[in-house]
Coordinates of C-alpha atoms (C1' of nucleotides) in Angstrom, one line a residue:
Chain A
M1 CA 44.9 235.9 83.1
L2 CA 47.4 238.4 81.9
Q3 CA 50.8 237.3 81.0
V4 CA 53.5 238.5 83.3
N5 CA 55.7 239.6 80.4
F6 CA 52.8 241.7 79.2
I7 CA 52.5 243.3 82.6
R8 CA 56.2 244.0 82.6
A9 CA 56.3 245.5 79.2
N10 CA 53.0 247.5 79.6
K11 CA 52.9 248.4 83.3
Q12 CA 51.5 251.8 82.8
T13 CA 48.7 250.6 80.5
V14 CA 47.8 247.9 83.0
L15 CA 47.7 250.4 85.9
D16 CA 45.6 252.8 83.9
G17 CA 43.3 250.0 82.9
L18 CA 42.8 249.0 86.5
R19 CA 42.0 252.6 87.5
K20 CA 39.3 252.6 84.8
R21 CA 37.9 249.6 86.7
N22 CA 37.9 251.8 89.8
W23 CA 40.8 250.1 91.5
Q24 CA 42.1 252.1 94.4
E25 CA 45.7 253.2 94.5
E26 CA 46.7 250.8 97.3
E27 CA 45.2 247.9 95.4
L28 CA 47.4 248.6 92.4
A29 CA 50.4 247.4 94.5
V30 CA 49.6 243.9 93.3
I31 CA 51.2 244.7 90.0
D32 CA 54.6 245.5 91.6
R33 CA 54.1 242.4 93.7
I34 CA 53.6 240.3 90.6
I35 CA 56.8 241.6 89.0
S36 CA 58.8 241.0 92.1
L37 CA 57.4 237.5 92.5
D38 CA 58.3 236.8 89.0
D39 CA 61.8 238.0 89.7
A40 CA 62.0 235.7 92.6
R41 CA 60.7 232.9 90.5
K42 CA 63.5 233.4 88.0
T43 CA 66.2 233.6 90.6
N44 CA 65.0 230.5 92.3
Q45 CA 64.6 228.6 89.0
L46 CA 68.1 229.4 88.0
E47 CA 69.5 228.1 91.3
L48 CA 67.3 225.0 91.0
D49 CA 68.4 224.3 87.5
N50 CA 72.0 224.7 88.4
T51 CA 71.6 222.2 91.3
L52 CA 69.9 219.7 89.1
S53 CA 72.5 220.2 86.4
E54 CA 75.2 219.3 88.9
M55 CA 73.3 216.3 90.1
N56 CA 72.8 215.1 86.5
R57 CA 76.5 215.5 85.9
I58 CA 77.4 213.4 88.9
S59 CA 74.9 210.7 88.0
K60 CA 76.3 210.5 84.6
S61 CA 79.8 210.0 85.8
I62 CA 78.6 207.4 88.2
G63 CA 77.1 205.5 85.3
G64 CA 80.5 205.7 83.6
L65 CA 82.3 204.4 86.6
M66 CA 79.9 201.6 87.1
R67 CA 80.4 200.4 83.5
A68 CA 84.1 200.6 84.0
G69 CA 83.8 198.5 87.1
K70 CA 85.2 201.1 89.4
R71 CA 82.8 200.4 92.2
A72 CA 84.6 202.1 95.0
E73 CA 84.9 205.4 93.2
A74 CA 81.3 205.3 92.3
D75 CA 80.3 204.8 95.9
Q76 CA 82.3 207.8 96.9
M77 CA 80.6 210.0 94.3
K78 CA 77.2 208.8 95.5
A79 CA 77.9 210.1 98.9
S80 CA 78.6 213.5 97.5
V81 CA 75.1 214.0 96.2
G82 CA 73.5 214.2 99.6
D83 CA 73.9 218.0 100.1
L84 CA 72.7 218.7 96.5
K85 CA 69.5 216.6 97.2
E86 CA 68.8 218.7 100.2
R87 CA 69.2 221.9 98.3
E88 CA 67.0 220.6 95.5
K89 CA 64.2 219.8 97.9
K90 CA 64.3 223.3 99.4
L91 CA 64.5 225.0 96.1
K92 CA 61.6 223.0 94.7
A93 CA 59.5 223.8 97.7
K94 CA 60.3 227.4 97.3
A95 CA 59.5 227.3 93.6
D96 CA 56.0 225.8 94.3
E97 CA 55.4 228.4 96.9
I98 CA 56.4 231.3 94.7
K99 CA 54.3 229.9 91.8
E100 CA 51.3 229.6 94.0
E101 CA 51.7 233.2 95.3
L102 CA 52.2 234.4 91.8
D103 CA 49.2 232.7 90.4
T104 CA 47.0 233.9 93.2
A105 CA 48.2 237.4 92.6
L106 CA 47.6 237.1 88.8
Y107 CA 44.1 235.7 89.3
T108 CA 43.2 238.9 91.1
V109 CA 44.0 241.1 88.1
P110 CA 41.2 241.5 85.6
N111 CA 41.6 242.1 81.9
V112 CA 42.8 245.5 80.7
P113 CA 39.8 247.5 79.3
H114 CA 39.9 248.5 75.7
P115 CA 40.6 252.3 75.2
S116 CA 37.0 252.8 74.1
V117 CA 35.6 251.6 77.4
P118 CA 34.0 254.6 79.2
S119 CA 34.9 255.1 82.8
G120 CA 32.2 254.7 85.4
N121 CA 31.2 252.7 88.4
T122 CA 27.8 251.0 87.8
D123 CA 25.5 250.0 85.1
E124 CA 24.1 253.5 85.2
D125 CA 27.4 254.7 83.7
N126 CA 27.2 252.5 80.7
E127 CA 27.3 254.3 77.4
V128 CA 24.3 253.9 75.1
F129 CA 26.2 252.9 72.0
Q130 CA 23.1 252.5 69.8
A131 CA 19.7 253.7 70.9
W132 CA 16.4 252.4 69.7
P133 CA 15.5 254.9 66.9
N134 CA 11.8 254.5 67.1
P135 CA 9.2 255.3 69.8
L136 CA 9.0 252.6 72.4
P137 CA 5.9 250.4 72.3
E138 CA 3.1 251.4 74.6
L139 CA 0.6 249.0 75.9
S140 CA -2.9 249.7 77.1
G141 CA -3.5 250.1 80.8
D142 CA -4.6 246.5 81.4
A143 CA -1.4 245.0 79.9
Q144 CA 0.1 242.3 82.0
P145 CA 3.7 241.4 82.8
H146 CA 4.9 238.0 81.5
W147 CA 4.4 236.2 84.7
E148 CA 0.7 237.0 84.7
L149 CA 0.5 236.1 81.0
A150 CA 2.2 232.8 81.8
K151 CA -0.6 232.0 84.2
K152 CA -3.3 233.1 81.9
Y153 CA -2.1 231.0 79.0
N154 CA -0.5 228.2 81.0
L155 CA 3.0 228.7 79.5
F156 CA 5.3 228.2 82.4
S157 CA 5.3 227.8 86.1
L158 CA 7.8 228.7 88.7
E159 CA 5.7 227.2 91.5
L160 CA 5.9 223.9 89.8
G161 CA 9.6 224.3 89.5
V162 CA 9.8 224.7 93.2
K163 CA 8.2 221.4 93.6
L164 CA 10.6 219.7 91.2
A165 CA 13.9 221.5 92.0
G166 CA 13.6 224.8 93.8
G167 CA 13.1 228.5 93.2
G168 CA 14.3 229.8 89.9
F169 CA 13.7 226.6 87.9
P170 CA 10.9 227.3 85.5
V171 CA 8.8 224.5 84.1
Y172 CA 7.6 225.3 80.6
M173 CA 4.4 223.8 79.3
G174 CA 2.4 223.6 76.2
K175 CA 2.9 226.5 73.8
G176 CA 5.4 227.9 76.4
A177 CA 7.6 224.9 75.9
K178 CA 7.1 224.9 72.2
L179 CA 8.1 228.5 72.1
Q180 CA 11.4 227.7 73.8
R181 CA 12.2 225.0 71.4
A182 CA 11.2 227.2 68.4
L183 CA 13.5 230.0 69.6
I184 CA 16.4 227.6 70.1
N185 CA 16.1 226.3 66.6
F186 CA 15.6 229.7 65.2
F187 CA 18.7 231.0 66.9
L188 CA 20.8 228.0 65.9
D189 CA 19.7 228.3 62.2
E190 CA 20.5 232.0 62.2
A191 CA 23.9 231.4 63.6
A192 CA 24.6 228.6 61.1
A193 CA 23.5 230.9 58.3
A194 CA 26.0 233.4 59.5
G195 CA 28.8 230.8 59.3
Y196 CA 29.0 229.4 62.8
Q197 CA 29.5 225.7 63.2
E198 CA 27.1 224.1 65.5
I199 CA 28.4 222.4 68.6
L200 CA 26.5 220.4 71.2
P201 CA 28.8 220.3 74.2
P202 CA 28.7 218.6 77.6
H203 CA 26.7 220.5 80.2
L204 CA 29.1 219.6 82.9
V205 CA 32.8 220.4 82.8
N206 CA 35.9 219.7 84.8
E207 CA 38.0 222.1 86.8
D208 CA 40.6 222.7 84.1
T209 CA 37.9 223.7 81.7
A210 CA 36.2 226.1 84.1
R211 CA 39.5 227.6 85.0
A212 CA 40.6 228.2 81.4
T213 CA 37.7 230.5 80.5
G214 CA 38.0 232.3 83.8
Q215 CA 35.0 231.0 85.7
L216 CA 37.4 229.7 88.3
P217 CA 38.5 231.0 90.7
D218 CA 36.7 234.2 90.1
K219 CA 33.1 233.0 89.9
E220 CA 33.3 229.8 91.8
G221 CA 30.2 230.7 93.9
Q222 CA 28.1 231.2 90.8
M223 CA 28.4 227.7 89.5
Y224 CA 26.7 224.5 90.6
Y225 CA 29.2 222.0 91.6
V226 CA 28.8 218.2 91.6
T227 CA 31.1 217.2 94.5
K228 CA 30.8 213.4 93.9
D229 CA 32.3 213.7 90.5
D230 CA 34.2 217.0 90.8
L231 CA 32.3 218.6 87.9
Y232 CA 30.7 222.0 87.4
L233 CA 27.4 222.6 85.7
I234 CA 28.1 225.1 82.9
P235 CA 26.9 228.7 83.4
T236 CA 27.1 229.2 79.6
A237 CA 28.1 227.3 76.5
E238 CA 31.1 229.6 76.3
V239 CA 32.9 227.4 78.8
P240 CA 32.8 224.0 77.0
V241 CA 32.8 225.5 73.5
T242 CA 35.8 227.8 73.9
N243 CA 37.7 225.0 75.7
I244 CA 37.5 222.9 72.6
Y245 CA 40.6 224.9 71.6
R246 CA 42.4 224.6 74.9
N247 CA 46.1 223.6 74.3
V248 CA 45.7 224.0 70.6
I249 CA 48.2 225.6 68.2
L250 CA 46.4 226.9 65.1
E251 CA 47.7 227.9 61.7
E252 CA 46.9 231.4 60.4
K253 CA 44.7 229.9 57.7
D254 CA 42.4 228.4 60.4
F255 CA 41.0 231.8 61.2
P256 CA 38.3 232.7 61.7
I257 CA 36.9 230.0 63.9
Q258 CA 33.2 230.4 64.5
M259 CA 31.2 228.1 66.6
T260 CA 27.7 228.2 68.1
G261 CA 26.1 226.0 70.7
Y262 CA 22.8 225.7 72.5
T263 CA 22.9 224.7 76.1
P264 CA 20.9 225.2 79.2
C265 CA 22.8 227.5 81.5
F266 CA 22.9 227.1 85.3
R267 CA 23.6 229.9 87.6
R268 CA 23.4 230.0 91.4
E269 CA 23.3 233.8 91.5
A270 CA 22.9 234.4 95.2
G271 CA 19.4 235.7 95.5
S272 CA 17.9 239.1 95.3
Y273 CA 14.1 239.6 95.5
G274 CA 11.5 241.9 94.2
A275 CA 9.8 242.9 90.9
H276 CA 13.0 243.1 88.9
V277 CA 13.7 239.4 89.4
R278 CA 10.2 238.2 89.1
G279 CA 9.1 235.7 86.5
L280 CA 11.8 234.9 84.0
N281 CA 13.9 238.0 84.7
R282 CA 16.4 236.0 86.7
V283 CA 16.4 232.3 87.0
H284 CA 18.8 229.5 88.0
Q285 CA 18.3 227.6 84.7
F286 CA 17.7 229.1 81.3
D287 CA 18.4 228.3 77.7
K288 CA 20.9 230.1 75.6
V289 CA 22.4 229.9 72.2
E290 CA 26.0 231.2 72.3
I291 CA 28.3 232.3 69.5
V292 CA 32.1 231.9 70.0
R293 CA 34.9 233.1 67.8
I294 CA 38.6 232.6 67.8
E295 CA 40.4 235.3 65.9
H296 CA 43.7 236.7 64.8
P297 CA 44.5 239.6 67.1
E298 CA 44.3 242.0 64.1
Q299 CA 40.9 240.9 63.2
S300 CA 39.2 240.5 66.6
Y301 CA 37.5 243.9 66.8
E302 CA 36.1 243.6 63.3
A303 CA 34.8 240.2 64.4
L304 CA 33.3 241.7 67.5
H305 CA 31.3 244.2 65.4
G306 CA 30.3 241.4 63.1
M307 CA 28.8 239.6 66.1
L308 CA 26.9 242.8 67.1
K309 CA 25.4 242.8 63.6
H310 CA 24.4 239.2 63.9
V311 CA 22.6 239.8 67.2
E312 CA 20.9 242.9 65.8
S313 CA 19.6 240.9 62.8
I314 CA 18.0 238.4 65.1
L315 CA 16.3 241.0 67.2
D316 CA 15.1 242.7 64.1
K317 CA 13.6 239.5 62.9
L318 CA 11.9 239.1 66.2
E319 CA 10.6 242.6 65.9
L320 CA 11.8 243.5 69.4
P321 CA 12.9 247.0 70.3
Y322 CA 16.5 247.0 71.5
R323 CA 19.4 249.1 72.4
I324 CA 23.2 248.5 72.6
L325 CA 25.2 249.5 75.6
R326 CA 29.0 249.8 75.8
L327 CA 29.8 248.7 79.3
C328 CA 31.8 251.1 81.5
G329 CA 34.9 250.1 83.4
G330 CA 33.0 249.4 86.6
D331 CA 30.5 247.1 85.0
L332 CA 32.8 245.3 82.6
G333 CA 33.2 241.6 83.2
F334 CA 36.5 240.5 84.9
T335 CA 37.8 238.7 81.8
S336 CA 36.6 241.0 79.2
A337 CA 38.4 243.9 77.4
L338 CA 35.3 245.3 75.7
T339 CA 31.7 244.3 76.1
F340 CA 28.5 245.4 74.4
D341 CA 25.2 244.5 76.1
F342 CA 21.9 244.2 74.2
E343 CA 18.8 245.1 76.1
V344 CA 15.3 244.5 74.9
Y345 CA 12.5 246.7 76.0
S346 CA 9.8 244.8 77.9
A347 CA 6.7 246.9 77.4
A348 CA 4.6 245.7 80.3
Q349 CA 7.4 245.9 82.9
K350 CA 8.4 249.2 81.2
R351 CA 12.1 248.4 81.5
W352 CA 15.1 247.2 79.5
L353 CA 16.1 243.6 79.9
E354 CA 19.6 242.4 79.2
V355 CA 19.4 239.6 76.6
S356 CA 22.9 239.4 75.2
S357 CA 26.4 240.3 76.1
V358 CA 29.1 240.3 73.4
S359 CA 32.7 240.5 74.5
N360 CA 36.2 240.4 73.2
F361 CA 38.6 238.8 75.7
E362 CA 41.6 239.5 73.6
T363 CA 44.3 237.2 75.1
Y364 CA 43.0 237.0 78.6
Q365 CA 41.3 233.6 78.1
S366 CA 43.7 232.3 75.5
N367 CA 46.6 232.7 77.9
R368 CA 45.0 230.3 80.3
L369 CA 43.7 228.2 77.4
K370 CA 47.2 228.1 75.9
L371 CA 45.4 228.8 72.6
R372 CA 48.0 230.0 70.1
F373 CA 48.6 230.3 66.4
K374 CA 51.8 230.1 64.4
D375 CA 52.9 233.6 63.3
G376 CA 55.9 232.6 61.2
K377 CA 58.2 230.9 63.6
K378 CA 56.6 232.4 66.7
K379 CA 53.6 231.1 68.6
V380 CA 51.3 233.9 69.5
L381 CA 48.1 233.9 71.6
A382 CA 44.9 234.2 69.7
H383 CA 41.9 236.3 70.6
T384 CA 38.7 234.8 71.9
L385 CA 35.3 236.3 71.7
N386 CA 31.8 235.3 72.5
G387 CA 28.3 236.5 72.7
S388 CA 24.8 235.4 73.5
A389 CA 22.6 235.0 70.4
L390 CA 20.5 234.8 72.3
A391 CA 19.5 234.1 75.9
L392 CA 16.0 232.8 76.0
A393 CA 14.3 233.5 79.2
R394 CA 14.2 237.3 78.9
I395 CA 13.5 237.2 75.2
V396 CA 10.4 235.1 76.1
A397 CA 9.5 237.7 78.7
A398 CA 9.7 240.5 76.2
L399 CA 7.9 238.6 73.4
L400 CA 5.0 237.7 75.6
E401 CA 4.6 241.2 77.0
N402 CA 5.2 243.2 73.9
N403 CA 3.0 241.1 71.6
Q404 CA 0.0 240.7 73.9
T405 CA -3.3 241.6 72.3
P406 CA -6.9 241.1 73.4
D407 CA -7.0 238.0 71.3
G408 CA -3.8 236.5 72.5
I409 CA 0.0 236.7 72.1
V410 CA 1.0 237.2 68.5
I411 CA 4.1 235.2 67.4
P412 CA 6.5 237.3 65.2
K413 CA 6.4 236.2 61.6
A414 CA 10.0 235.0 61.4
L415 CA 9.3 232.5 64.2
R416 CA 6.1 231.0 62.9
E417 CA 7.7 228.4 60.8
Y418 CA 9.4 227.2 64.0
T419 CA 6.4 227.4 66.4
R420 CA 3.9 226.3 63.8
F421 CA 1.3 228.4 65.5
D422 CA 0.6 232.1 65.0
I423 CA -0.9 233.0 68.3
I424 CA -1.0 231.9 71.9
D425 CA -4.5 232.1 73.1
Chain B
rG1 C1' 30.3 199.1 89.2
rG2 C1' 33.7 194.4 88.4
rU3 C1' 37.9 192.0 85.9
rG4 C1' 41.9 192.1 82.4
rA5 C1' 45.1 194.6 78.8
rC6 C1' 47.1 199.1 77.5
rG7 C1' 48.6 204.7 77.5
rU8 C1' 56.0 206.8 74.1
rG9 C1' 56.9 212.9 69.5
rG10 C1' 51.9 215.0 64.0
rG11 C1' 50.9 209.3 63.0
rU12 C1' 52.6 204.0 63.3
rG13 C1' 55.9 202.0 66.7
rA14 C1' 60.8 200.2 69.3
rG15 C1' 62.9 200.9 74.0
rA16 C1' 62.0 197.2 79.9
rG17 C1' 67.2 201.2 85.4
rG18 C1' 72.8 204.8 83.1
rC19 C1' 75.4 205.1 76.4
rU20 C1' 67.6 207.6 75.2
rG21 C1' 64.7 214.0 74.2
rA22 C1' 63.9 209.2 72.9
rA23 C1' 65.5 203.9 67.1
rA24 C1' 63.0 202.9 62.6
rC25 C1' 59.2 204.0 59.3
rC26 C1' 55.3 207.4 57.5
rA27 C1' 53.8 212.5 57.2
rC28 C1' 55.8 217.4 56.8
rC29 C1' 59.7 221.2 55.4
rG30 C1' 64.5 222.5 52.7
rG31 C1' 68.1 220.8 49.1
rU32 C1' 70.5 217.7 45.1
rU33 C1' 69.2 215.2 40.7
rU34 C1' 65.4 215.7 36.7
rG35 C1' 61.7 218.4 30.1
rC36 C1' 57.4 218.4 34.1
rU37 C1' 55.6 215.2 37.9
rA38 C1' 57.2 211.0 40.4
rA39 C1' 61.2 208.3 42.3
rA40 C1' 66.0 208.3 44.6
rC41 C1' 69.5 210.6 47.7
rC42 C1' 71.1 214.4 51.5
rG43 C1' 69.6 217.5 55.5
rG44 C1' 65.9 219.4 58.9
rC45 C1' 61.6 218.3 61.9
rA46 C1' 58.5 218.7 70.0
rU47 C1' 57.1 222.1 73.9
rA48 C1' 57.8 225.2 78.1
rC49 C1' 60.8 227.9 81.4
rG50 C1' 65.4 230.1 82.4
rU51 C1' 70.2 231.9 80.8
rU52 C1' 73.5 234.1 77.3
rG53 C1' 73.2 237.0 72.9
rU54 C1' 71.7 243.5 70.2
rU55 C1' 64.2 242.5 72.5
rA56 C1' 68.7 238.8 66.2
rA57 C1' 70.7 234.2 64.5
rG58 C1' 72.7 230.8 67.5
rG59 C1' 74.7 228.7 72.2
rC60 C1' 73.9 226.7 77.1
rG61 C1' 70.9 224.7 81.3
rU62 C1' 66.4 222.5 83.3
rA63 C1' 61.8 220.0 82.8
rU64 C1' 58.4 217.0 79.9
rC65 C1' 57.3 209.3 77.3
rG66 C1' 48.6 210.0 80.2
rC67 C1' 48.6 212.9 85.3
rG68 C1' 50.5 213.1 90.4
rG69 C1' 53.6 211.0 94.1
rG70 C1' 57.5 207.4 95.6
rU71 C1' 62.2 204.2 95.4
rU72 C1' 67.3 205.2 93.4
rC73 C1' 73.5 208.5 92.7
rG74 C1' 70.4 207.9 88.2
rA75 C1' 63.4 206.3 86.0
rA76 C1' 59.9 206.2 79.6
rU77 C1' 61.7 201.6 82.2
rC78 C1' 60.5 199.6 89.2
rC79 C1' 56.4 200.8 93.1
rC80 C1' 51.7 203.5 94.7
rG81 C1' 47.4 206.6 93.5
rC82 C1' 44.4 208.9 89.8
rC83 C1' 42.6 209.7 84.8
rG84 C1' 41.7 207.8 80.1
rU85 C1' 41.3 203.9 76.0
rC86 C1' 40.0 198.9 74.6
rA87 C1' 37.8 193.9 75.7
rC88 C1' 34.5 191.0 78.6
rC89 C1' 30.8 190.8 82.6
rG90 C1' 26.9 193.6 85.4
rC91 C1' 23.3 197.6 85.0
rC92 C1' 20.8 200.8 81.7
rA93 C1' 17.8 205.4 78.0

RNA sequence: GGUGACGUGGGUGAGAGGCUGAAACCACCGGUUUGCUAAACCGGCAUACGUUGUUAAGGCGUAUCGCGGGUUCGAAUCCCGCCGUCACCGCCA
């Protein structure tokens, strides 16, 4: 969430940012409300502190009297604390109430978009930041979408997933399963080569963890929740990996921090039906290799572009046609200041599929994470970033479709040392 | 899952209702001494919020001894719940 002090000092910037996210004028009132709640918080806190201070003073003198054996005087002083206690109780209750209102209000405010974020409402207003320079692949008329190919070559089954779990849980088989494993290893090795330390985190996280990276309370409905143990299934490795640095104070020399992690990702994503969610296009469980960086604020945008280059290099090696979009204000994630999406062209479906989202959250996450670094004597919030490198399911969809030939599906050269087969037939 | 022990600053560890935001030691930082290094000695060394101050240095207040409640004029210390660690038992890939 945003810091109240930041909102105070940069009110106009915040308001303009929210307008870019298409906030209506009446919704912007929350900003003034936050400031006045914070004022109330301070006033209340001061009164509470003064009350406590008075009580502490009296208690101390009672201690002195007791030691001096002046029992009667001490008893008299004890009696005088009653009113203060009442006041303390009220003020404390008020403080809790204000804090809750303030937090609730703060949670409704998304990150301030970076100046380069284009205005716009929907994904149609996203800016093509980098187009695919070559002609798009064209397949012959009898080319099949990946869900047909999966049947033909027995690569995965969603029907079987229904039997085992439910809709949207694919079961990969044979070369389909091996292809998943190969891609995961390929992505992890590429990330390691680019300087990212590999992390294998828990796949379930507690509430504090989900809150710190912003999944709670904003996206509560999107996560699977294990009530019995009060744990959430992770929607992305971003959550546990970034939280490694929750409540940490770094030294400047610790930067940059680069981590990568493979995890399955679980998303409830309340359903929508039709061709655009068929097959692997949208599922409840998919595999993803994530890259996470923690950066000095002055370096974070450079780091963001480095992450773009990394994702590009992987897609180049996979020989997939892709383009990069800069998300508009309306499509930008709640916690992000700037996001670039990678889309891969899936030739049989004749559409672009989102396979990666690379974002700079600036201090929005680190504020909740309490992730800071020492800047001289001061402690300053660090910037957090992350990106998919890459999300598997849709990559598989594109690979299968684009590489189909009459003889079978050809595996890209870079992947063959991982699959140990050249073709799916 | 059961039983028992434990959880104190960056680390080790004392404290067992008031004189304790917390001894001592180690680590760290600054200084004195010294051909250099080391040693010795002196000093400093938590975080958050608020307040004051020039958006400074500093001062002041409050909170924090795993987390949350309670008892009490007063809690690191007593009581309750939770979490975690360790040991043993049970179960188990």
